[in-house]
Short mmCIF file of N, CA and C in Angstrom, two decimals:
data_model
loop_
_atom_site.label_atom_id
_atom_site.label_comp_id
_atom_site.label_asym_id
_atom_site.label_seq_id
_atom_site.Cartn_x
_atom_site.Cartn_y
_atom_site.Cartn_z
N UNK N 19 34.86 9.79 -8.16
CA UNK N 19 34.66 10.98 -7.38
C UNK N 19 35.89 11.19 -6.52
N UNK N 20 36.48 12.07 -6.61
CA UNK N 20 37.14 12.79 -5.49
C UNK N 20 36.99 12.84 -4.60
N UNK N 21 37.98 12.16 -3.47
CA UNK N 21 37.65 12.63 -2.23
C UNK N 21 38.72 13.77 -1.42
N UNK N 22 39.38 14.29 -1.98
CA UNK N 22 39.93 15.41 -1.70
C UNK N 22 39.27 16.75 -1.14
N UNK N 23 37.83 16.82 -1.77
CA UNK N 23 36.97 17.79 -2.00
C UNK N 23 35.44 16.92 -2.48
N UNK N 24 35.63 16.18 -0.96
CA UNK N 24 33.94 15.30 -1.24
C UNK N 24 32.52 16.80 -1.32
N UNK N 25 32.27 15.68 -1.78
CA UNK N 25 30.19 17.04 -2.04
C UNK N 25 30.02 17.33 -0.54
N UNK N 26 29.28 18.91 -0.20
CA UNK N 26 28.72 18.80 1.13
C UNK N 26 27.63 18.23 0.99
N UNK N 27 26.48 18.28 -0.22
CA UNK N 27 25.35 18.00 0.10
C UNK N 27 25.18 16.94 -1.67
N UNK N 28 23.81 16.43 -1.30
CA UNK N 28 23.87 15.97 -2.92
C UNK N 28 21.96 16.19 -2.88
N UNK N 29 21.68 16.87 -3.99
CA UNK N 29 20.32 17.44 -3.94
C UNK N 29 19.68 16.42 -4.59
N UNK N 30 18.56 16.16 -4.54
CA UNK N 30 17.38 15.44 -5.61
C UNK N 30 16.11 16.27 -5.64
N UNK N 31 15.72 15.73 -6.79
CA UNK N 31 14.20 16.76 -7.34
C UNK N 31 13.47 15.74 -6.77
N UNK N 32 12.57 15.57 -5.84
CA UNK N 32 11.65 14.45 -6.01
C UNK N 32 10.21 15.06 -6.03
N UNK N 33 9.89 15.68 -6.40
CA UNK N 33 8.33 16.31 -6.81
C UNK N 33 7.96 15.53 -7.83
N UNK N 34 6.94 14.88 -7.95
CA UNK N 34 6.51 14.35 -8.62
C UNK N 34 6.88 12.98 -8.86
N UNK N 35 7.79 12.64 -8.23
CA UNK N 35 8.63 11.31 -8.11
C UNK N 35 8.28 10.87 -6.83
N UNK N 36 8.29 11.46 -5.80
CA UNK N 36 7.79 11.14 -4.32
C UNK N 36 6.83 11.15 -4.18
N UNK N 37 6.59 12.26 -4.48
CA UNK N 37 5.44 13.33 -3.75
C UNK N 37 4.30 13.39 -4.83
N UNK N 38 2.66 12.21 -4.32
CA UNK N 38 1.74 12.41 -5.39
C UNK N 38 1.04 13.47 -5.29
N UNK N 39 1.58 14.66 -6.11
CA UNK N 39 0.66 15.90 -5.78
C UNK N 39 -0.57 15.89 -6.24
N UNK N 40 -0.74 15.39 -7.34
CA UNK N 40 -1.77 15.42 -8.01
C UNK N 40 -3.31 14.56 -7.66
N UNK N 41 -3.14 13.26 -7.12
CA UNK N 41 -3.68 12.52 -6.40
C UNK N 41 -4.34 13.21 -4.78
N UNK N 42 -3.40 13.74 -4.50
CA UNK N 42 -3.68 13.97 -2.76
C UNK N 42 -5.16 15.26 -3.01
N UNK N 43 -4.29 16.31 -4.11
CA UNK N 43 -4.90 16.96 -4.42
C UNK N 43 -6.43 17.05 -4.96
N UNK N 44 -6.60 16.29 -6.06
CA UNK N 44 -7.83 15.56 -6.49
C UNK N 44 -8.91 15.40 -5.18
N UNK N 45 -8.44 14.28 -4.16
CA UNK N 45 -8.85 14.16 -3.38
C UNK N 45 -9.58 14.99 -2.51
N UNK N 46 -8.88 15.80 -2.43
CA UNK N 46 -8.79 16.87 -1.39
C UNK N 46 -9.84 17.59 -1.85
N UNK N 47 -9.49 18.11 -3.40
CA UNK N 47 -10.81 19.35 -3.82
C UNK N 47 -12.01 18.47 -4.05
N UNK N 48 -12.25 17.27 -4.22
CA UNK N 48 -13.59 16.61 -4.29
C UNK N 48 -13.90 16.11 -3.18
N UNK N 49 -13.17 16.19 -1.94
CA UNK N 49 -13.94 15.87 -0.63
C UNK N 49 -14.36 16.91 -0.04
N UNK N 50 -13.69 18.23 -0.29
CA UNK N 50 -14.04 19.33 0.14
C UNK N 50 -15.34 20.14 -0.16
N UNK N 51 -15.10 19.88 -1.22
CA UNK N 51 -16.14 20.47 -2.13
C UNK N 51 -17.58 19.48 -2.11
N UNK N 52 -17.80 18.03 -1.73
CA UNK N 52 -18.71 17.97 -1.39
C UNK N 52 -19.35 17.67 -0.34
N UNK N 53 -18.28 18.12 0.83
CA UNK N 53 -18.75 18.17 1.72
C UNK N 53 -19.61 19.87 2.07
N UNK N 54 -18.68 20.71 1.21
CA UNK N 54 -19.38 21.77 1.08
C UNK N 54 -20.85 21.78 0.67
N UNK N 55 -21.41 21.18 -0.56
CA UNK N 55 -22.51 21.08 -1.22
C UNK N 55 -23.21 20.47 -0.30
N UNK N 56 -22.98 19.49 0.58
CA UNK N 56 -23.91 18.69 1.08
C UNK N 56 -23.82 19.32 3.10
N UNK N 57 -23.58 20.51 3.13
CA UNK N 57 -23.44 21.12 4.41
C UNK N 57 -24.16 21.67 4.74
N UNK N 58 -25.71 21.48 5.59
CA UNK N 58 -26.89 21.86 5.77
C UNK N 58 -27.13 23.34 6.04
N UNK N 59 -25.67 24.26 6.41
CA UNK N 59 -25.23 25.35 6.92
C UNK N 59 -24.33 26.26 6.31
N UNK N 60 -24.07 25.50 4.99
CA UNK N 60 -23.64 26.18 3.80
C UNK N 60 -24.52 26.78 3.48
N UNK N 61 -24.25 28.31 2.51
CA UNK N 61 -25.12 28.81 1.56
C UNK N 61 -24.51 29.06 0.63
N UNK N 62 -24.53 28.09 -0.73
CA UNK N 62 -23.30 27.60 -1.99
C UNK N 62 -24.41 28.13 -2.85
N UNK N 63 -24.20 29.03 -3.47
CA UNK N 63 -25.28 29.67 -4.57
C UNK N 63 -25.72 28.38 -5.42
N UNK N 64 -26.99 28.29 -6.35
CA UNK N 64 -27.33 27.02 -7.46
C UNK N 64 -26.62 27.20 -8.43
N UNK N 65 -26.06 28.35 -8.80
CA UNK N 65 -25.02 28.32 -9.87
C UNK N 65 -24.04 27.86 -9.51
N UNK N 66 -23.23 27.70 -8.38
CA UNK N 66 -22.62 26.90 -8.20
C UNK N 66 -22.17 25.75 -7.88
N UNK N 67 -23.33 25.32 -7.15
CA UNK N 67 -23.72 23.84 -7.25
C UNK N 67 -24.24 23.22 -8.74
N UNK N 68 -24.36 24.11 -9.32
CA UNK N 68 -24.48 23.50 -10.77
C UNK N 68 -23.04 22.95 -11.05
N UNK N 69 -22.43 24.01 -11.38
CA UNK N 69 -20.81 23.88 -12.13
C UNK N 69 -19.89 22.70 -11.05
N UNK N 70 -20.16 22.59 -9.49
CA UNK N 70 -19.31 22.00 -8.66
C UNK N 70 -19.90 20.39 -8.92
N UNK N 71 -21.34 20.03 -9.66
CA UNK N 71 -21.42 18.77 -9.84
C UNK N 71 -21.27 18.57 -10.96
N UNK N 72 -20.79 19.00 -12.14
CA UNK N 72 -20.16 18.67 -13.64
C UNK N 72 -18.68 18.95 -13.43
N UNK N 73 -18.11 19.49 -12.65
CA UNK N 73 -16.52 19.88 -12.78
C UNK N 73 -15.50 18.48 -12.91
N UNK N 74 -14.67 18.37 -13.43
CA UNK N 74 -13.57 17.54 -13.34
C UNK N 74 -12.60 17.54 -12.50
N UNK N 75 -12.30 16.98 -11.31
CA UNK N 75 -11.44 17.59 -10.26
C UNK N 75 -10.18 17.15 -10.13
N UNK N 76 -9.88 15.88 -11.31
CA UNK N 76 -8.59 16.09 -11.89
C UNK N 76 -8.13 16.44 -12.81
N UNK N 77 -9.15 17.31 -13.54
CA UNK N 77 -8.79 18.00 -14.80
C UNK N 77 -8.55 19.42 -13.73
N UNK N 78 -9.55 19.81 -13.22
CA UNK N 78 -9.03 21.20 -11.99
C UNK N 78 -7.52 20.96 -11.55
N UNK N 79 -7.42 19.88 -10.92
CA UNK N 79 -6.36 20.10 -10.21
C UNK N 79 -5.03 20.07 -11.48
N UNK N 80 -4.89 19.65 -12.53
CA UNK N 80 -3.79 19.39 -13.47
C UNK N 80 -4.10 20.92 -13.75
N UNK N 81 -5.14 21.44 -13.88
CA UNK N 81 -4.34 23.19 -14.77
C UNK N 81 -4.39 23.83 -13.50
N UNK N 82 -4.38 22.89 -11.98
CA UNK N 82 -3.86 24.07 -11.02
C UNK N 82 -1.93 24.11 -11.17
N UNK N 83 -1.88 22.91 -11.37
CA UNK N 83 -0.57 22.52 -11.74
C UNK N 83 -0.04 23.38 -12.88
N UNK N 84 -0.75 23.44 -13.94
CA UNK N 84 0.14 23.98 -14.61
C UNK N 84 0.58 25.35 -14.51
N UNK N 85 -0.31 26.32 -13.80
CA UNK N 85 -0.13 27.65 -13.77
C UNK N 85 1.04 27.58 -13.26
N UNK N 86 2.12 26.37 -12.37
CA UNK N 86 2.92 26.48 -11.45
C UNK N 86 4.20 26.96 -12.90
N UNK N 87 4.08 26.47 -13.88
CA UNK N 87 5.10 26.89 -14.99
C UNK N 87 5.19 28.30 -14.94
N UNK N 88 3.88 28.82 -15.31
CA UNK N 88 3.90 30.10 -15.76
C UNK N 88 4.37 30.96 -14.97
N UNK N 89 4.49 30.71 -13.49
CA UNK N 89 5.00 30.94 -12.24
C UNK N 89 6.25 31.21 -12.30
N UNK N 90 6.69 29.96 -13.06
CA UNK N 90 8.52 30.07 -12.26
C UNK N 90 8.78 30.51 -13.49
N UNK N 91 8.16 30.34 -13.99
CA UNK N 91 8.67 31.22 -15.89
C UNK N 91 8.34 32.60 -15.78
N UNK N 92 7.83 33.31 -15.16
CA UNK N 92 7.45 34.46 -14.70
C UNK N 92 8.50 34.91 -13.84
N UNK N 93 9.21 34.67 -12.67
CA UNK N 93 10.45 34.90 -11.78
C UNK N 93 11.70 34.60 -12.37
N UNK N 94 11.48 34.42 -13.70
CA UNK N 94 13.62 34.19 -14.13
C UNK N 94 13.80 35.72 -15.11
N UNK N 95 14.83 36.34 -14.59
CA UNK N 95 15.43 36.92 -15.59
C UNK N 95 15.55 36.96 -16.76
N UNK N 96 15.54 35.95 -17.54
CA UNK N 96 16.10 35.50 -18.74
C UNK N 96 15.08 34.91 -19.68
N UNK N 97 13.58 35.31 -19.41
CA UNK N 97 12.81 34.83 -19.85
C UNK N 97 12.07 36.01 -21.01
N UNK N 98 12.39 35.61 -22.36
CA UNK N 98 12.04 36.26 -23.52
C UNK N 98 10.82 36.40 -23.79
N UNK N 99 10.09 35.48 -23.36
CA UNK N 99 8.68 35.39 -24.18
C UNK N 99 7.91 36.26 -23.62
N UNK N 100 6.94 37.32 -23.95
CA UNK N 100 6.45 38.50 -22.92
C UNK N 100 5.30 37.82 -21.97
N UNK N 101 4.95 36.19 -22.49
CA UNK N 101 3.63 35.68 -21.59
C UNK N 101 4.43 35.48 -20.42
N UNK N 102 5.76 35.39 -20.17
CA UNK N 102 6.33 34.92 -19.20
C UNK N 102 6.94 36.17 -18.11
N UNK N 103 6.72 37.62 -18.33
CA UNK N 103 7.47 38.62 -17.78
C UNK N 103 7.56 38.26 -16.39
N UNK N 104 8.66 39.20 -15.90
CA UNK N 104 8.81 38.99 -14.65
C UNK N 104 8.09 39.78 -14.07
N UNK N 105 7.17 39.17 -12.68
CA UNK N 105 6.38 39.91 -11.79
C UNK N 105 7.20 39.74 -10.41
N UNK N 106 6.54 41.03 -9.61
CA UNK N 106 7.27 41.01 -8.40
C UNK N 106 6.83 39.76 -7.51
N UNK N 107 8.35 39.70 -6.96
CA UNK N 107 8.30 38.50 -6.08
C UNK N 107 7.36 37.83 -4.91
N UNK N 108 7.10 36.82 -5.25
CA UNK N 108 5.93 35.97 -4.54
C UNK N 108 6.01 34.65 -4.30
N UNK N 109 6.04 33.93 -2.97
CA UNK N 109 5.91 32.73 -2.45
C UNK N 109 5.51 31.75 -3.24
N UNK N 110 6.51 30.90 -3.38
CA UNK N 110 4.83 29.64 -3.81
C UNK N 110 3.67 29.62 -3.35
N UNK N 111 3.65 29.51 -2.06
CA UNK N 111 2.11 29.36 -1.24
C UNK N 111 1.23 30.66 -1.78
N UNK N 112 2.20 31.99 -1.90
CA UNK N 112 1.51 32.84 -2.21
C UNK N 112 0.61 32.60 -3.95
N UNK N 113 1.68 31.73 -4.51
CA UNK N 113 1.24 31.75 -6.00
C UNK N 113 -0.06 30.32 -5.91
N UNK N 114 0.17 29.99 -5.27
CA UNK N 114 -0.96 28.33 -5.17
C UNK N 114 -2.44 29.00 -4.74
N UNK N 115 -2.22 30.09 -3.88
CA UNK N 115 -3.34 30.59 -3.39
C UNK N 115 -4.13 31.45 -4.34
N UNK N 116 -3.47 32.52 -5.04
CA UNK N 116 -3.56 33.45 -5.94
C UNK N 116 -4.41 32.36 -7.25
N UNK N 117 -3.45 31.57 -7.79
CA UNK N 117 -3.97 30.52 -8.68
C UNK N 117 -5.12 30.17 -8.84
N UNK N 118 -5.23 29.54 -7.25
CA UNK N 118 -6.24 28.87 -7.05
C UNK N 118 -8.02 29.46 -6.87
N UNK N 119 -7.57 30.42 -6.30
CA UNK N 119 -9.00 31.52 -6.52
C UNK N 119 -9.34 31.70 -7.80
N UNK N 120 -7.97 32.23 -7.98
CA UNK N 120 -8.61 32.49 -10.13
C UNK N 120 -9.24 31.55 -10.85
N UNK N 121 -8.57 30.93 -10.16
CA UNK N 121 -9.46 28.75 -11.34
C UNK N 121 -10.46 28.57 -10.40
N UNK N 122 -11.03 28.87 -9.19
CA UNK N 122 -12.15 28.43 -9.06
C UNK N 122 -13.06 29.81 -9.48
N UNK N 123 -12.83 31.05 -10.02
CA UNK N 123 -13.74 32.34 -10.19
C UNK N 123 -13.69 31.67 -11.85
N UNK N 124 -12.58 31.70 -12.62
CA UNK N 124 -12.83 31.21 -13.80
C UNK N 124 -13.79 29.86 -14.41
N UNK N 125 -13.96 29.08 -13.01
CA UNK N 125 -14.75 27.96 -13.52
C UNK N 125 -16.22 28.20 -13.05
N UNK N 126 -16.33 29.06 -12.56
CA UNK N 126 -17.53 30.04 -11.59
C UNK N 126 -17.99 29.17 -10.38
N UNK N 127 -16.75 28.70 -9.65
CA UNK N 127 -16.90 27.88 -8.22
C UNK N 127 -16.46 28.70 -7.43
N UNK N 128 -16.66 30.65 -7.27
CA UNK N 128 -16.28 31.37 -5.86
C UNK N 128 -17.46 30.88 -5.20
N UNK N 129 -17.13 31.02 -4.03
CA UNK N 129 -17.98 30.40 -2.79
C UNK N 129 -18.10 29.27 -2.53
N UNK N 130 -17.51 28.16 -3.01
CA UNK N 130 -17.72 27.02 -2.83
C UNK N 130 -16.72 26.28 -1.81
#
């Protein structure tokens, strides 16, 4: 390496290398969720307490993950495939949130 013209910065990816998203996550939607079900002051429809005690909540959380592709494959320019078009610009947080409603209406867990 050169030190004439040292690096200012030196980047690393560590998502998924650091950071257990997937784990914390898991966690998170199956403590939530039954603390929901079991909340004397909840009113969680029976259809959904049906589906919220068969669900997989690390199979949930891995295709919350994956929508994150379709995401950033959705914001590049250069992306051919028409499943991937570009939509107007939106946050991650904004896309985690958006996501995440849809996969719990698609698994029929709104209100939960």
């Amino acid at each position: 390496m050169s030190t004439i013209n040292p690096p200012k910065a030196l980047l690393f990816d560590v998502f998924g290398t650091l950071v257990d998203w997937r784990t914390t996550v898991t966690h998170t939607l199956s403590t939530q969720a039954a603390l929901a079900l079991n909340s004397p002051s909840a009113s969680v429809p029976t259809s959904v307490r049906l589906f919220a005690s068969t669900i997989s909540w690390p199979d949930f959380a891995q295709e919350w993950r994956d929508t994150y592709k379709t995401f950033t494959a959705s914001q590049t320019s250069s992306s051919s495939n028409k499943k991937f078009q570009k939509h107007a610009f939106k946050t991650v947080d904004q896309h985690h949130h958006d996501s995440l409603v849809r996969l719990l209406a698609d698994h029929n867990l709104t209100g939960l």
